[in-house]
Amino acid sequence: AESADVLITTKDAAGKDQVITTELSKVVSLKDDKGNEYAIRKFGAATTAYYSLLKPTFQHEKITVYRAVIPVRFKDYVVKKKGDDTGVKSSMFNARKQLIDYLSDCAPLTEKLKSGAIDRNEKVEKIAEMYTTCGAGGQ
């Protein structure tokens, strides 16, 4: 399905339990009771589009990687720099090139990605970690 029905349990201003029923496509983000923030993004093409609930798998003040937890069968991700609400998605056409372009403010890292010095199968979380050290003598 393009979207899914979700039940969100929360507390109102008085501390009373409240249940919200909505569609995943109408949720922008949410935060759990431990303070973890989740994102919702649409993936796929027009006829096969679907929404995913993503949780942060790498967080740093400069960059965050979100991975799909619903639906679990997909390995979708979104990479977002601080201050950017859009980021880049794994389902974008030429996703690797898009990621390299997105991280182009770290020339040493993008050169390693372009040249193959960093394996094409390297996890995006590791690439994000390398990005955080850019300009600090790490990359």
mmCIF file of C-alpha atoms in Angstrom:
data_model
loop_
_atom_site.group_PDB
_atom_site.id
_atom_site.type_symbol
_atom_site.label_atom_id
_atom_site.label_comp_id
_atom_site.label_asym_id
_atom_site.label_seq_id
_atom_site.Cartn_x
_atom_site.Cartn_y
_atom_site.Cartn_z
ATOM 1 C CA ALA A 1 0.000 0.000 0.000
ATOM 2 C CA GLU A 2 1.132 3.542 -0.661
ATOM 3 C CA SER A 3 0.352 4.485 2.941
ATOM 4 C CA ALA A 4 -0.573 2.646 6.105
ATOM 5 C CA ASP A 5 -2.911 3.397 8.964
ATOM 6 C CA VAL A 6 -1.097 4.112 12.223
ATOM 7 C CA LEU A 7 -2.148 4.474 15.839
ATOM 8 C CA ILE A 8 -0.091 6.931 17.845
ATOM 9 C CA THR A 9 -0.410 6.779 21.621
ATOM 10 C CA THR A 10 0.507 9.990 23.372
ATOM 11 C CA LYS A 11 -0.448 12.077 26.381
ATOM 12 C CA ASP A 12 -2.410 15.306 26.281
ATOM 13 C CA ALA A 13 -1.447 18.448 28.236
ATOM 14 C CA ALA A 14 -3.088 17.028 31.380
ATOM 15 C CA GLY A 15 -1.099 13.772 31.124
ATOM 16 C CA LYS A 16 -4.102 11.697 30.033
ATOM 17 C CA ASP A 17 -3.523 8.973 27.408
ATOM 18 C CA GLN A 18 -4.669 9.931 23.944
ATOM 19 C CA VAL A 19 -4.769 7.800 20.774
ATOM 20 C CA ILE A 20 -4.453 9.408 17.357
ATOM 21 C CA THR A 21 -5.456 7.441 14.257
ATOM 22 C CA THR A 22 -4.046 8.700 10.976
ATOM 23 C CA GLU A 23 -2.221 7.634 7.824
ATOM 24 C CA LEU A 24 1.555 7.307 7.793
ATOM 25 C CA SER A 25 1.629 9.628 4.766
ATOM 26 C CA LYS A 26 0.247 12.456 6.941
ATOM 27 C CA VAL A 27 2.957 12.169 9.609
ATOM 28 C CA VAL A 28 6.084 14.293 9.097
ATOM 29 C CA SER A 29 8.106 13.028 12.056
ATOM 30 C CA LEU A 30 7.561 11.708 15.540
ATOM 31 C CA LYS A 31 9.475 11.266 18.753
ATOM 32 C CA ASP A 32 9.225 8.257 21.063
ATOM 33 C CA ASP A 33 9.145 8.309 24.858
ATOM 34 C CA LYS A 34 12.952 8.024 24.958
ATOM 35 C CA GLY A 35 13.452 11.143 22.819
ATOM 36 C CA ASN A 36 14.390 9.271 19.617
ATOM 37 C CA GLU A 37 13.116 11.145 16.573
ATOM 38 C CA TYR A 38 11.769 9.195 13.615
ATOM 39 C CA ALA A 39 11.217 10.431 10.066
ATOM 40 C CA ILE A 40 8.660 9.443 7.458
ATOM 41 C CA ARG A 41 9.582 9.519 3.775
ATOM 42 C CA LYS A 42 8.015 8.433 0.534
ATOM 43 C CA PHE A 43 10.088 6.020 -1.570
ATOM 44 C CA GLY A 44 9.652 4.389 -4.955
ATOM 45 C CA ALA A 45 8.191 5.516 -8.249
ATOM 46 C CA ALA A 46 4.710 6.900 -8.871
ATOM 47 C CA THR A 47 3.001 3.541 -9.407
ATOM 48 C CA THR A 48 4.960 1.688 -6.719
ATOM 49 C CA ALA A 49 5.372 4.481 -4.154
ATOM 50 C CA TYR A 50 5.203 3.695 -0.438
ATOM 51 C CA TYR A 51 5.891 5.433 2.847
ATOM 52 C CA SER A 52 8.551 4.286 5.303
ATOM 53 C CA LEU A 53 9.100 4.960 8.972
ATOM 54 C CA LEU A 54 12.814 5.599 9.478
ATOM 55 C CA LYS A 55 14.892 5.677 12.629
ATOM 56 C CA PRO A 56 18.304 7.272 13.094
ATOM 57 C CA THR A 57 21.136 4.736 12.770
ATOM 58 C CA PHE A 58 23.931 7.320 12.862
ATOM 59 C CA GLN A 59 23.681 10.740 14.464
ATOM 60 C CA HIS A 60 26.185 13.550 14.680
ATOM 61 C CA GLU A 61 25.756 17.310 14.905
ATOM 62 C CA LYS A 62 26.758 17.558 11.213
ATOM 63 C CA ILE A 63 24.827 14.652 9.676
ATOM 64 C CA THR A 64 22.211 11.971 10.412
ATOM 65 C CA VAL A 65 21.447 8.690 8.658
ATOM 66 C CA TYR A 66 17.914 7.285 8.916
ATOM 67 C CA ARG A 67 17.063 3.681 7.971
ATOM 68 C CA ALA A 68 13.656 2.151 7.319
ATOM 69 C CA VAL A 69 12.100 0.182 10.160
ATOM 70 C CA ILE A 70 8.686 -0.059 8.485
ATOM 71 C CA PRO A 71 8.437 -1.745 6.040
ATOM 72 C CA VAL A 72 11.271 -3.934 7.253
ATOM 73 C CA ARG A 73 11.810 -5.699 3.929
ATOM 74 C CA PHE A 74 13.433 -2.623 2.390
ATOM 75 C CA LYS A 75 16.886 -1.190 3.136
ATOM 76 C CA ASP A 76 15.892 2.403 2.403
ATOM 77 C CA TYR A 77 17.825 5.241 3.963
ATOM 78 C CA VAL A 78 17.877 9.022 4.089
ATOM 79 C CA VAL A 79 21.003 11.094 4.789
ATOM 80 C CA LYS A 80 20.411 14.612 6.103
ATOM 81 C CA LYS A 81 22.889 17.318 7.013
ATOM 82 C CA LYS A 82 22.114 19.673 9.871
ATOM 83 C CA GLY A 83 19.667 22.341 8.738
ATOM 84 C CA ASP A 84 18.496 20.378 5.679
ATOM 85 C CA ASP A 85 14.983 18.954 5.871
ATOM 86 C CA THR A 86 15.218 17.007 2.600
ATOM 87 C CA GLY A 87 18.570 15.211 2.411
ATOM 88 C CA VAL A 88 19.175 12.414 -0.088
ATOM 89 C CA LYS A 89 17.319 9.117 -0.339
ATOM 90 C CA SER A 90 18.570 5.697 -1.337
ATOM 91 C CA SER A 91 15.769 5.354 -3.875
ATOM 92 C CA MET A 92 16.829 8.376 -5.897
ATOM 93 C CA PHE A 93 17.993 7.716 -9.432
ATOM 94 C CA ASN A 94 21.803 7.434 -9.259
ATOM 95 C CA ALA A 95 21.631 7.363 -5.440
ATOM 96 C CA ARG A 96 25.401 6.980 -4.994
ATOM 97 C CA LYS A 97 26.129 9.928 -7.285
ATOM 98 C CA GLN A 98 23.488 11.951 -5.452
ATOM 99 C CA LEU A 99 25.157 11.100 -2.124
ATOM 100 C CA ILE A 100 28.593 12.070 -3.469
ATOM 101 C CA ASP A 101 27.200 15.384 -4.714
ATOM 102 C CA TYR A 102 25.444 15.941 -1.390
ATOM 103 C CA LEU A 103 28.701 15.457 0.527
ATOM 104 C CA SER A 104 30.745 17.559 -1.919
ATOM 105 C CA ASP A 105 31.614 20.093 0.781
ATOM 106 C CA CYS A 106 34.095 17.440 1.962
ATOM 107 C CA ALA A 107 36.334 17.146 -1.112
ATOM 108 C CA PRO A 108 38.730 14.499 0.302
ATOM 109 C CA LEU A 109 35.816 12.171 1.093
ATOM 110 C CA THR A 110 34.060 12.667 -2.230
ATOM 111 C CA GLU A 111 37.318 12.037 -4.110
ATOM 112 C CA LYS A 112 37.736 8.730 -2.260
ATOM 113 C CA LEU A 113 34.140 7.805 -3.096
ATOM 114 C CA LYS A 114 34.581 8.711 -6.780
ATOM 115 C CA SER A 115 37.928 6.943 -7.145
ATOM 116 C CA GLY A 116 36.774 3.712 -5.521
ATOM 117 C CA ALA A 117 39.147 4.070 -2.557
ATOM 118 C CA ILE A 118 35.995 3.635 -0.481
ATOM 119 C CA ASP A 119 34.201 0.437 -1.489
ATOM 120 C CA ARG A 120 30.868 0.875 -3.289
ATOM 121 C CA ASN A 121 29.304 -1.468 -0.722
ATOM 122 C CA GLU A 122 30.460 0.592 2.272
ATOM 123 C CA LYS A 123 27.585 1.302 4.636
ATOM 124 C CA VAL A 124 26.217 4.807 4.397
ATOM 125 C CA GLU A 125 26.590 5.111 8.192
ATOM 126 C CA LYS A 126 30.357 4.626 7.838
ATOM 127 C CA ILE A 127 30.469 7.218 5.052
ATOM 128 C CA ALA A 128 28.541 9.644 7.284
ATOM 129 C CA GLU A 129 31.030 8.969 10.084
ATOM 130 C CA MET A 130 33.900 9.782 7.703
ATOM 131 C CA TYR A 131 32.083 12.979 6.725
ATOM 132 C CA THR A 132 32.017 14.134 10.366
ATOM 133 C CA THR A 133 35.825 14.112 10.522
ATOM 134 C CA CYS A 134 36.232 16.183 7.367
ATOM 135 C CA GLY A 135 38.304 19.278 8.079
ATOM 136 C CA ALA A 136 39.454 17.848 11.400
ATOM 137 C CA GLY A 137 42.427 15.961 10.002
ATOM 138 C CA GLY A 138 40.395 12.750 9.519
ATOM 139 C CA GLN A 139 39.615 13.021 5.803
#
